[in-house]
Amino acid sequence: MPRTKTYPEDLRDRLVAAALERLRTHASEHVSLRELAARCGTSTNAIYSIFGGKDALMEAVIELARAELLAHVVLFDEPDESLDAFGAAGRRYRAWARRHPDLYRLTFEDGGPIALGEEDMARVIALVESLMAQGVLRRTDPTALIITVWTSLHGFTLFELNRWPHGSEEADYYYALTQQQLAEGLLTPGMLAVLAAQLTPEASA
């Protein structure tokens, strides 16, 4: 009876990490299993034995990339229930996508959003509810508001990567404009008045 080939316990993680690094700068069709295997000091047979094929390997990479993006955007270790923190999270999301456009596209190839665990989702909802209680955000269903913000940000980000793949001042202008329009729909009249006052010549002098 033939012996079953065994591989190092960490090989799966190393293969996923190597594929993730490759996808930071290359589209998935340019990821070679032979090259990944060589980088990890193994054979393509190991990849098929562990994952069953390239598609399953890519699914593992997508899961890791989504976790990385989430950790980059939502700084749970540095809780900050402020409007500035809310806006900064969106800017970090966009910056990550611009640094890793091919990986970003692959991450959302199935059209699905970032999957938040129950605990993490509860913390995001708590942030939104805190901003509502402070009179910053209009009172509405917190989950609906989160969906609105994400779909707006995700939609613009995909549009930007296709329309301005190398970035441009025009992209920055329209990002700022779309965020302003989004804010006008989400912020309370009182907060909009505060922000408007901060932007007057007298306030900035």
XYZ file of C-alpha atoms in Angstrom, residues 5 7-8 16 35 44 49 60 65 72 76 93 108 111 116 120-121 129 150 156 161 168 183:
23
model
C 2.707 12.062 1.329
C 3.786 18.069 4.309
C 4.942 20.549 6.964
C -1.488 31.343 1.060
C 6.319 29.645 -8.971
C 2.785 21.774 -7.275
C -2.909 17.794 -2.177
C -8.109 31.041 0.975
C -7.130 39.592 2.125
C -6.678 48.085 8.171
C -10.708 48.114 16.898
C -10.332 51.683 2.717
C -14.821 41.366 -4.204
C -19.789 40.905 -5.311
C -17.926 40.996 9.746
C -17.037 43.192 15.128
C -20.375 44.135 13.564
C -25.233 54.595 17.474
C -20.140 50.770 2.322
C -16.674 54.668 -6.010
C -9.693 51.804 -10.153
C -5.228 61.553 -10.438
C -22.364 63.386 4.421
